[in-house]
Amino acid sequence: MEFQAKIAQIDAEKGVAPALVDRFEREHDYLRISLTERCNLRCFYCMPEEGVELSPSGHILTNDEVVRLARLFVKSGVAKIRLTGGEPTIRKGISDIIRELNQLRPHGLRSIALTSNGIVLHRQLEQFVQHGLTHLNISLDTLDPLKFELMTRRRGHAAVLRTLDMALKSSSPLSVKLNAVIIKGLNDAEVLDFVALTKDNDLSVRFIEFMPFAGNKWDKSKMVPSSELLSRIIRRYPDLVRAPDELNDTARSWKIPGHKGSFGFISSMSDHFCASCNRLRITADGQIKVCLFDAKEVSLRDQMRNGASDDDLLETIGRAVFNKQEKHAGMEDIDVLTNRPMILIGGSIAMHPRRHVRTSLRRPVASQLRYFGTCAKLTHLDDKGRPSMVDVHSKEPSRREATAIGRIYIPPLAYDLITTTRQDDNGTNPPNYLKARSKGDALTVAQLAAIMGCKKTPDLIPLCHPLPLSHISVALLPQPPEQARNNDGDISRPHRQPHRHSVLCTATVSCEGKTGVEMEALMAVSVGLLTVWDMLKAVAGKEMEIGEIIVTKKSGGKSGDFSRNL
Ligand SMILES: Nc1nc2c(ncn2[C@@H]2O[C@H](COP(=O)(O)OP(=O)(O)OP(=O)(O)O)[C@@H](O)[C@H]2O)c(=O)[nH]1
Ligand SMILES: C[S@@+](CC[C@H](N)C(=O)[O-])C[C@H]1O[C@@H](n2cnc3c(N)ncnc32)[C@H](O)[C@@H]1O
Ligand code: SF4
Ligand code: SF4
């Protein structure tokens, strides 16, 4: 035993393997494993009412696969594993999984944790603890049985309370936390009742900010910032004090002097804790997901079933970890549509039928590889993902040409100003620099700007080669709505707005060189359109819109000719 403790200590001190360290030097020693996509509740904030399409059972990791991955992660430095779901307690064999995880202690696993809704857990809790469970988080959002039914769309309040009671009385040491997702106007008035639970119980209550996931109808106005809840609690308990947080804890904790327990806030939305993030997750169907809010996933299950070695798996894990983002997007920008619902992440039911979510999430193998940069690499990144200019010294120069187009939508008044002689000003009071100018001046300025911008491309786009351009031609064509509809023909493009006035900018650039000139053509169009904006902003600023910038033709070079019909 002493020997095992020694090994555990050495393992703990050696930190995590490089594969578990990301670009921001975050060491990932906490793994969340989802054991199932199923659940016996239907919490409205976690899954859409219509449910989620479940993966076929053969796609879910087997117990052996779960344990194999757990062992690999622990040997690579993971010290804490949390079992989650769906509802992990309804997975057959969970007790065996906990027992097997317990065998990983000599390799450095210190905590075996479980997050559960507590509905059926009271039947197995004692056994789980005997098998090695050390930390239990029970989710309970309300102390009112009727509200419970409203929030979870199922019954079972009494069963959860029974589990909670049993956990608090557990004979073996068990850390018990209670998770409550707080929703404005629904359960935020119960916060003080939850805090009161900490008086006589060694319990950590955590108030969780409502987070957006596919299908959960998240709305900022339903989210109660942690700071607001804290102010309410301070009004009732002015002498509360900060409580120590565990390293990398999601919660900021507080304690009321004399209370046995504590309470805290998981402010994932208003004050994220990404800088100290040490978490990785495996979904029930065996995908590694490096961030809760990142839709990218790669299948460890498929690799295992195709005979991958532990080294192969670790390499895949390493690439995924390396590419982890610094933090999740801001509150309004989180792209919930491409992510899974929470229940499928572990810790999802989709806006779209699951099939659709699947196609965007489960990438075919080739595109997964592309994502991790092994096969079709981004040409401006080197093997380590650092920016690098492409070396073209061995390429033969050839004639290259590219055409790009783009459009700026403008209001009718602005359209009149650039297409009408200003002497007959109709009293609309245009700015001085547009007054008394003849038709087309603004567009001439934009045309010259586009040509100058094109020549500056390598100065602005870091890894673009400077090229000896032989010709730049730029045309800016004002189009009334009818004309846009008649001769443009590109109405079918998704963002096309044929009912609006616009200026279509076309740039064709050519050179005798070793690389293509599409960046130069795109730059010319972009700068031309921005200059139209600048010239018209005094009369049209808020109503203008630039878009539809695309390459329509390219010729020369090894990749051959390309043309995209308008
Ligand atoms: N942003 C973010 N929030 C997370 C993550 N994991 C869990 N959470 C939040 O924490 C809440 C509670 O999740 P739990 O399953 O109890 O896990 P935990 O809080 O990480 O557990 P501890 O190990 O006790 O810290 C979830 O509802 C989320 O709001 C994560 O990786 N990122
Ligand atoms: C997805 S559940 C899985 C484990 C288990 N079924 C449970 O409810 O505890 C894990 C945690 O995520 C929380 N959760 C689910 N949807 C959430 C959301 N939209 N915002 C914040 N937390 C959420 C739940 O309250 C729960 O505490
Ligand atoms: S939070 Fe999600 S997974 Fe957990 S009990 Fe509710 S519906 Fe089930
Ligand atoms: S949002 Fe992503 S990076 Fe931030 S704490 Fe959660 S998992 Fe970590």
XYZ file of C-alpha atoms and ligand atoms in Angstrom, residues 39 45-46 84-88 115-117 137 139 141 179 181 208-211 213 216 342-343 346-347, ligand 2:
53
model
C -31.823 10.556 -19.171
C -32.575 24.111 -20.106
C -30.639 21.008 -21.102
C -21.611 12.415 -16.281
C -24.177 12.137 -19.050
C -27.125 12.232 -19.867
C -27.869 10.597 -16.565
C -24.900 8.384 -15.762
C -22.729 14.334 -11.524
C -26.270 12.998 -11.231
C -29.855 14.173 -11.056
C -22.621 16.597 -7.491
C -28.489 18.576 -9.575
C -32.903 23.419 -9.173
C -26.070 22.200 -8.516
C -29.288 26.291 -12.578
C -25.144 28.019 -12.050
C -25.705 30.647 -14.707
C -28.076 29.430 -17.421
C -25.944 28.622 -20.478
C -26.972 25.119 -25.898
C -32.650 25.212 -24.967
C -26.005 19.957 -23.071
C -27.345 16.451 -22.467
C -22.085 15.674 -20.621
C -22.186 18.236 -18.466
C -25.954 17.796 -18.350
S -26.045 17.364 -16.647
C -25.527 15.685 -16.712
C -25.538 14.995 -15.372
C -26.883 14.756 -14.720
N -27.902 14.317 -15.615
C -27.332 15.955 -13.923
O -28.318 16.584 -14.301
O -26.689 16.225 -12.950
C -24.643 18.154 -15.873
C -24.913 19.516 -15.298
O -25.168 20.418 -16.353
C -26.123 21.347 -15.908
N -26.760 21.983 -17.057
C -27.515 21.411 -18.027
N -27.934 22.341 -18.924
C -27.424 23.525 -18.506
C -27.507 24.850 -18.993
N -28.189 25.162 -20.087
N -26.874 25.824 -18.320
C -26.163 25.532 -17.195
N -26.037 24.300 -16.698
C -26.655 23.307 -17.326
C -27.087 20.494 -15.103
O -27.837 21.250 -14.208
C -26.136 19.561 -14.397
O -25.765 20.122 -13.162
